[in-house]
Amino acid sequence: MKKIIIFFLLIIAITGNSEIIKEKKILRKETMELILVCHEKIQSDFENIDLSPSGIEAVKQLGEKMKKNYSFDIAYTSNLKIANRTLNYILDEMNELEIPINKSETLNTITRKDLDGKNVFESLKSYWKSDISKNLKDGKNVLIVTDEDTIRILIKYLLDMSDRDIQNVYIPIDNTFYFEVDKNLEVIRAGFPIPPKFPEWIDEF
């Protein structure tokens, strides 16, 4: 199952196709949505900077588009200002500022100069198993706002991808990566971006 999704992810990385990938049809009430949002790039955790004016506008537009078709029960982000501001702008546009927000250093920007890749992977996997996955299993839709490299590791873990394959997957900045999972956390479909095409608009097969 995951190999099929990975194959299409690699095709999208090459062709730039923005359609959501679908693997099989399952009733939405039996599945949860996990959406990963990549904030603007920064050099390291030590550069605790704010969003740029263009970044603010891009995030507001993203939140407005997401508002039309999505709703979240809980959100996760890092301790960095840029991640928190990105999340707040999105939730404000969606009128969902009241949902619980979990902040963790585990989701801080990964700098390869400071951290060993294996340790980062294990840390994120542990955080996923001990916290994030439990909310998905409880039937909650989850939003995560973090940096490109952290998202790349999460995708690698969720789709059981090799180091080589994950490097070929495009991670859109100020945009989204979509997962639909069942209560066993099996990935039903995955892709990017959300706007302007909502998954239900893709033909079933």
PDB file of C-alpha atoms in Angstrom:
ATOM      1  CA  MET A   1       0.000   0.000   0.000  1.00  0.00           C
ATOM      2  CA  LYS A   2       2.655   2.503   1.034  1.00  0.00           C
ATOM      3  CA  LYS A   3       4.817   1.616  -1.950  1.00  0.00           C
ATOM      4  CA  ILE A   4       2.034   2.736  -4.285  1.00  0.00           C
ATOM      5  CA  ILE A   5       1.753   6.083  -2.504  1.00  0.00           C
ATOM      6  CA  ILE A   6       5.525   6.566  -2.590  1.00  0.00           C
ATOM      7  CA  PHE A   7       5.580   5.843  -6.323  1.00  0.00           C
ATOM      8  CA  PHE A   8       3.036   8.580  -7.001  1.00  0.00           C
ATOM      9  CA  LEU A   9       4.791  10.997  -4.655  1.00  0.00           C
ATOM     10  CA  LEU A  10       7.940  10.617  -6.707  1.00  0.00           C
ATOM     11  CA  ILE A  11       5.993  11.199  -9.921  1.00  0.00           C
ATOM     12  CA  ILE A  12       4.541  14.389  -8.461  1.00  0.00           C
ATOM     13  CA  ALA A  13       7.993  15.519  -7.367  1.00  0.00           C
ATOM     14  CA  ILE A  14       9.159  15.184 -10.949  1.00  0.00           C
ATOM     15  CA  THR A  15       6.097  16.486 -12.815  1.00  0.00           C
ATOM     16  CA  GLY A  16       4.874  19.137 -10.376  1.00  0.00           C
ATOM     17  CA  ASN A  17       1.345  17.713 -10.496  1.00  0.00           C
ATOM     18  CA  SER A  18      -0.624  19.149  -7.551  1.00  0.00           C
ATOM     19  CA  GLU A  19      -3.426  16.602  -7.318  1.00  0.00           C
ATOM     20  CA  ILE A  20      -4.091  14.727  -4.111  1.00  0.00           C
ATOM     21  CA  ILE A  21      -3.013  11.111  -4.356  1.00  0.00           C
ATOM     22  CA  LYS A  22      -5.702   8.535  -3.739  1.00  0.00           C
ATOM     23  CA  GLU A  23      -5.181   4.896  -3.088  1.00  0.00           C
ATOM     24  CA  LYS A  24      -8.504   3.457  -2.020  1.00  0.00           C
ATOM     25  CA  LYS A  25     -11.996   4.562  -1.120  1.00  0.00           C
ATOM     26  CA  ILE A  26     -12.942   4.568   2.573  1.00  0.00           C
ATOM     27  CA  LEU A  27     -15.817   6.389   4.217  1.00  0.00           C
ATOM     28  CA  ARG A  28     -14.657   9.753   5.592  1.00  0.00           C
ATOM     29  CA  LYS A  29     -16.327   9.125   8.980  1.00  0.00           C
ATOM     30  CA  GLU A  30     -13.946   6.210   9.470  1.00  0.00           C
ATOM     31  CA  THR A  31     -10.870   8.295   8.775  1.00  0.00           C
ATOM     32  CA  MET A  32      -9.014  11.292  10.181  1.00  0.00           C
ATOM     33  CA  GLU A  33      -7.079  14.063   8.512  1.00  0.00           C
ATOM     34  CA  LEU A  34      -3.507  15.028   9.297  1.00  0.00           C
ATOM     35  CA  ILE A  35      -2.281  18.181   7.605  1.00  0.00           C
ATOM     36  CA  LEU A  36       1.336  19.361   7.708  1.00  0.00           C
ATOM     37  CA  VAL A  37       2.088  23.021   6.996  1.00  0.00           C
ATOM     38  CA  CYS A  38       5.618  24.157   6.222  1.00  0.00           C
ATOM     39  CA  HIS A  39       6.501  27.638   7.451  1.00  0.00           C
ATOM     40  CA  GLU A  40       9.024  30.004   5.861  1.00  0.00           C
ATOM     41  CA  LYS A  41      12.626  28.871   5.841  1.00  0.00           C
ATOM     42  CA  ILE A  42      15.032  30.006   8.544  1.00  0.00           C
ATOM     43  CA  GLN A  43      18.661  29.062   8.991  1.00  0.00           C
ATOM     44  CA  SER A  44      18.446  27.579  12.483  1.00  0.00           C
ATOM     45  CA  ASP A  45      16.567  27.506  15.787  1.00  0.00           C
ATOM     46  CA  PHE A  46      18.773  30.364  16.956  1.00  0.00           C
ATOM     47  CA  GLU A  47      17.190  32.679  14.408  1.00  0.00           C
ATOM     48  CA  ASN A  48      13.880  33.077  16.206  1.00  0.00           C
ATOM     49  CA  ILE A  49      12.477  35.477  13.654  1.00  0.00           C
ATOM     50  CA  ASP A  50       8.985  36.510  12.660  1.00  0.00           C
ATOM     51  CA  LEU A  51       7.153  35.945   9.392  1.00  0.00           C
ATOM     52  CA  SER A  52       7.991  38.271   6.530  1.00  0.00           C
ATOM     53  CA  PRO A  53       5.208  40.518   5.136  1.00  0.00           C
ATOM     54  CA  SER A  54       4.893  38.243   2.102  1.00  0.00           C
ATOM     55  CA  GLY A  55       4.863  35.216   4.398  1.00  0.00           C
ATOM     56  CA  ILE A  56       2.018  36.676   6.447  1.00  0.00           C
ATOM     57  CA  GLU A  57      -0.052  37.268   3.318  1.00  0.00           C
ATOM     58  CA  ALA A  58       0.640  33.759   2.010  1.00  0.00           C
ATOM     59  CA  VAL A  59      -0.346  32.143   5.316  1.00  0.00           C
ATOM     60  CA  LYS A  60      -3.539  34.197   5.552  1.00  0.00           C
ATOM     61  CA  GLN A  61      -4.523  33.093   2.076  1.00  0.00           C
ATOM     62  CA  LEU A  62      -3.796  29.482   3.004  1.00  0.00           C
ATOM     63  CA  GLY A  63      -5.960  29.725   6.125  1.00  0.00           C
ATOM     64  CA  GLU A  64      -8.810  31.238   4.129  1.00  0.00           C
ATOM     65  CA  LYS A  65      -8.696  28.394   1.606  1.00  0.00           C
ATOM     66  CA  MET A  66      -8.485  25.737   4.310  1.00  0.00           C
ATOM     67  CA  LYS A  67     -11.479  27.245   6.102  1.00  0.00           C
ATOM     68  CA  LYS A  68     -13.784  26.218   3.263  1.00  0.00           C
ATOM     69  CA  ASN A  69     -13.249  22.481   3.599  1.00  0.00           C
ATOM     70  CA  TYR A  70     -11.335  21.634   6.773  1.00  0.00           C
ATOM     71  CA  SER A  71     -11.702  21.733  10.531  1.00  0.00           C
ATOM     72  CA  PHE A  72      -9.210  20.718  13.216  1.00  0.00           C
ATOM     73  CA  ASP A  73      -9.536  19.382  16.740  1.00  0.00           C
ATOM     74  CA  ILE A  74      -5.964  19.967  17.857  1.00  0.00           C
ATOM     75  CA  ALA A  75      -2.793  21.604  16.526  1.00  0.00           C
ATOM     76  CA  TYR A  76       0.929  21.062  17.042  1.00  0.00           C
ATOM     77  CA  THR A  77       3.855  23.382  16.438  1.00  0.00           C
ATOM     78  CA  SER A  78       7.375  24.150  17.640  1.00  0.00           C
ATOM     79  CA  ASN A  79       8.495  26.771  20.149  1.00  0.00           C
ATOM     80  CA  LEU A  80       9.722  29.097  17.405  1.00  0.00           C
ATOM     81  CA  LYS A  81       8.041  32.438  16.789  1.00  0.00           C
ATOM     82  CA  ILE A  82       7.764  31.882  13.034  1.00  0.00           C
ATOM     83  CA  ALA A  83       5.951  28.566  13.527  1.00  0.00           C
ATOM     84  CA  ASN A  84       3.624  29.949  16.192  1.00  0.00           C
ATOM     85  CA  ARG A  85       2.750  32.980  14.104  1.00  0.00           C
ATOM     86  CA  THR A  86       2.106  30.789  11.063  1.00  0.00           C
ATOM     87  CA  LEU A  87      -0.235  28.590  13.079  1.00  0.00           C
ATOM     88  CA  ASN A  88      -2.045  31.552  14.657  1.00  0.00           C
ATOM     89  CA  TYR A  89      -2.687  33.226  11.304  1.00  0.00           C
ATOM     90  CA  ILE A  90      -4.075  29.981   9.873  1.00  0.00           C
ATOM     91  CA  LEU A  91      -6.360  29.313  12.857  1.00  0.00           C
ATOM     92  CA  ASP A  92      -7.494  32.926  12.936  1.00  0.00           C
ATOM     93  CA  GLU A  93      -8.554  32.766   9.288  1.00  0.00           C
ATOM     94  CA  MET A  94     -10.318  29.464   9.993  1.00  0.00           C
ATOM     95  CA  ASN A  95     -12.016  30.823  13.152  1.00  0.00           C
ATOM     96  CA  GLU A  96     -10.464  27.987  15.158  1.00  0.00           C
ATOM     97  CA  LEU A  97      -8.207  29.833  17.595  1.00  0.00           C
ATOM     98  CA  GLU A  98      -9.930  28.032  20.463  1.00  0.00           C
ATOM     99  CA  ILE A  99      -8.617  24.541  19.648  1.00  0.00           C
ATOM    100  CA  PRO A 100      -5.873  23.078  21.878  1.00  0.00           C
ATOM    101  CA  ILE A 101      -2.307  23.845  20.737  1.00  0.00           C
ATOM    102  CA  ASN A 102       0.652  21.713  21.760  1.00  0.00           C
ATOM    103  CA  LYS A 103       4.116  23.273  21.436  1.00  0.00           C
ATOM    104  CA  SER A 104       7.211  21.114  21.485  1.00  0.00           C
ATOM    105  CA  GLU A 105      10.942  21.506  20.933  1.00  0.00           C
ATOM    106  CA  THR A 106      10.757  18.208  19.074  1.00  0.00           C
ATOM    107  CA  LEU A 107       9.168  20.102  16.181  1.00  0.00           C
ATOM    108  CA  ASN A 108      11.786  22.872  16.154  1.00  0.00           C
ATOM    109  CA  THR A 109      13.737  23.478  12.965  1.00  0.00           C
ATOM    110  CA  ILE A 110      16.209  20.691  12.342  1.00  0.00           C
ATOM    111  CA  THR A 111      19.755  21.813  11.674  1.00  0.00           C
ATOM    112  CA  ARG A 112      21.950  19.037  10.379  1.00  0.00           C
ATOM    113  CA  LYS A 113      25.020  20.788  11.791  1.00  0.00           C
ATOM    114  CA  ASP A 114      23.708  20.426  15.337  1.00  0.00           C
ATOM    115  CA  LEU A 115      21.772  17.172  15.322  1.00  0.00           C
ATOM    116  CA  ASP A 116      22.482  13.656  14.210  1.00  0.00           C
ATOM    117  CA  GLY A 117      19.858  12.514  11.685  1.00  0.00           C
ATOM    118  CA  LYS A 118      19.167   9.213  13.410  1.00  0.00           C
ATOM    119  CA  ASN A 119      18.576  10.894  16.766  1.00  0.00           C
ATOM    120  CA  VAL A 120      16.198  13.392  15.150  1.00  0.00           C
ATOM    121  CA  PHE A 121      14.271  10.594  13.464  1.00  0.00           C
ATOM    122  CA  GLU A 122      13.947   8.614  16.686  1.00  0.00           C
ATOM    123  CA  SER A 123      12.919  11.712  18.632  1.00  0.00           C
ATOM    124  CA  LEU A 124      10.161  12.575  16.173  1.00  0.00           C
ATOM    125  CA  LYS A 125       9.008   8.956  16.018  1.00  0.00           C
ATOM    126  CA  SER A 126       8.783   8.829  19.799  1.00  0.00           C
ATOM    127  CA  TYR A 127       6.810  12.081  19.935  1.00  0.00           C
ATOM    128  CA  TRP A 128       4.491  10.799  17.215  1.00  0.00           C
ATOM    129  CA  LYS A 129       3.785   7.562  19.073  1.00  0.00           C
ATOM    130  CA  SER A 130       3.435   9.088  22.542  1.00  0.00           C
ATOM    131  CA  ASP A 131       1.276  12.083  21.605  1.00  0.00           C
ATOM    132  CA  ILE A 132       0.198  12.937  18.051  1.00  0.00           C
ATOM    133  CA  SER A 133      -0.910   9.440  17.010  1.00  0.00           C
ATOM    134  CA  LYS A 134      -3.125   9.086  20.085  1.00  0.00           C
ATOM    135  CA  ASN A 135      -5.230  12.054  19.016  1.00  0.00           C
ATOM    136  CA  LEU A 136      -5.647  10.620  15.530  1.00  0.00           C
ATOM    137  CA  LYS A 137      -6.703   7.280  17.009  1.00  0.00           C
ATOM    138  CA  ASP A 138      -9.271   9.164  19.102  1.00  0.00           C
ATOM    139  CA  GLY A 139     -10.851  10.414  15.895  1.00  0.00           C
ATOM    140  CA  LYS A 140      -9.365  13.919  15.868  1.00  0.00           C
ATOM    141  CA  ASN A 141      -8.217  15.903  12.855  1.00  0.00           C
ATOM    142  CA  VAL A 142      -4.694  17.193  13.446  1.00  0.00           C
ATOM    143  CA  LEU A 143      -2.783  20.204  12.107  1.00  0.00           C
ATOM    144  CA  ILE A 144       1.016  20.399  12.423  1.00  0.00           C
ATOM    145  CA  VAL A 145       3.010  23.541  11.582  1.00  0.00           C
ATOM    146  CA  THR A 146       6.766  23.081  11.441  1.00  0.00           C
ATOM    147  CA  ASP A 147       9.778  23.348   9.114  1.00  0.00           C
ATOM    148  CA  GLU A 148      10.591  21.578   5.853  1.00  0.00           C
ATOM    149  CA  ASP A 149      13.080  19.069   7.272  1.00  0.00           C
ATOM    150  CA  THR A 150      10.819  18.060  10.160  1.00  0.00           C
ATOM    151  CA  ILE A 151       7.952  17.496   7.726  1.00  0.00           C
ATOM    152  CA  ARG A 152      10.263  15.463   5.511  1.00  0.00           C
ATOM    153  CA  ILE A 153      11.118  13.155   8.425  1.00  0.00           C
ATOM    154  CA  LEU A 154       7.447  12.780   9.399  1.00  0.00           C
ATOM    155  CA  ILE A 155       6.559  11.815   5.823  1.00  0.00           C
ATOM    156  CA  LYS A 156       9.490   9.376   5.725  1.00  0.00           C
ATOM    157  CA  TYR A 157       8.199   7.713   8.885  1.00  0.00           C
ATOM    158  CA  LEU A 158       4.503   7.646   7.931  1.00  0.00           C
ATOM    159  CA  LEU A 159       5.145   6.214   4.464  1.00  0.00           C
ATOM    160  CA  ASP A 160       8.166   4.100   5.431  1.00  0.00           C
ATOM    161  CA  MET A 161      10.295   5.746   2.760  1.00  0.00           C
ATOM    162  CA  SER A 162      13.984   5.339   2.177  1.00  0.00           C
ATOM    163  CA  ASP A 163      16.396   8.237   2.691  1.00  0.00           C
ATOM    164  CA  ARG A 164      16.877   8.430  -1.052  1.00  0.00           C
ATOM    165  CA  ASP A 165      13.169   8.492  -1.901  1.00  0.00           C
ATOM    166  CA  ILE A 166      12.211  11.126   0.672  1.00  0.00           C
ATOM    167  CA  GLN A 167      14.842  13.512  -0.686  1.00  0.00           C
ATOM    168  CA  ASN A 168      12.976  13.511  -4.001  1.00  0.00           C
ATOM    169  CA  VAL A 169       9.645  14.532  -2.463  1.00  0.00           C
ATOM    170  CA  TYR A 170       8.766  18.180  -2.907  1.00  0.00           C
ATOM    171  CA  ILE A 171       7.771  19.969   0.321  1.00  0.00           C
ATOM    172  CA  PRO A 172       5.864  23.166  -0.550  1.00  0.00           C
ATOM    173  CA  ILE A 173       6.705  26.195   1.598  1.00  0.00           C
ATOM    174  CA  ASP A 174       3.650  28.038   2.975  1.00  0.00           C
ATOM    175  CA  ASN A 175       1.499  25.236   1.706  1.00  0.00           C
ATOM    176  CA  THR A 176       0.272  21.880   2.867  1.00  0.00           C
ATOM    177  CA  PHE A 177       0.885  18.154   2.849  1.00  0.00           C
ATOM    178  CA  TYR A 178      -2.230  16.047   3.341  1.00  0.00           C
ATOM    179  CA  PHE A 179      -2.727  12.636   4.938  1.00  0.00           C
ATOM    180  CA  GLU A 180      -5.892  10.689   5.483  1.00  0.00           C
ATOM    181  CA  VAL A 181      -5.495   7.848   7.965  1.00  0.00           C
ATOM    182  CA  ASP A 182      -7.734   5.246   9.528  1.00  0.00           C
ATOM    183  CA  LYS A 183      -7.896   4.452  13.237  1.00  0.00           C
ATOM    184  CA  ASN A 184      -5.048   1.982  12.842  1.00  0.00           C
ATOM    185  CA  LEU A 185      -3.004   4.881  11.435  1.00  0.00           C
ATOM    186  CA  GLU A 186      -2.795   3.249   8.025  1.00  0.00           C
ATOM    187  CA  VAL A 187      -2.363   5.911   5.356  1.00  0.00           C
ATOM    188  CA  ILE A 188      -5.344   5.889   3.003  1.00  0.00           C
ATOM    189  CA  ARG A 189      -4.185   8.736   0.803  1.00  0.00           C
ATOM    190  CA  ALA A 190      -1.544  11.402   0.814  1.00  0.00           C
ATOM    191  CA  GLY A 191      -0.553  14.356  -1.295  1.00  0.00           C
ATOM    192  CA  PHE A 192      -0.225  18.097  -1.727  1.00  0.00           C
ATOM    193  CA  PRO A 193      -1.334  20.800  -1.837  1.00  0.00           C
ATOM    194  CA  ILE A 194      -4.847  21.238  -0.407  1.00  0.00           C
ATOM    195  CA  PRO A 195      -5.858  24.488  -2.129  1.00  0.00           C
ATOM    196  CA  PRO A 196      -7.507  24.934  -4.489  1.00  0.00           C
ATOM    197  CA  LYS A 197      -8.551  21.313  -4.948  1.00  0.00           C
ATOM    198  CA  PHE A 198     -10.418  19.479  -2.181  1.00  0.00           C
ATOM    199  CA  PRO A 199      -9.875  15.676  -2.039  1.00  0.00           C
ATOM    200  CA  GLU A 200     -13.541  14.856  -2.641  1.00  0.00           C
ATOM    201  CA  TRP A 201     -13.231  16.536  -6.012  1.00  0.00           C
ATOM    202  CA  ILE A 202     -10.813  13.911  -7.205  1.00  0.00           C
ATOM    203  CA  ASP A 203     -12.493  11.077  -9.120  1.00  0.00           C
ATOM    204  CA  GLU A 204     -12.951   7.862  -7.138  1.00  0.00           C
ATOM    205  CA  PHE A 205     -11.445   4.612  -8.403  1.00  0.00           C
TER     206      PHE A 205
END
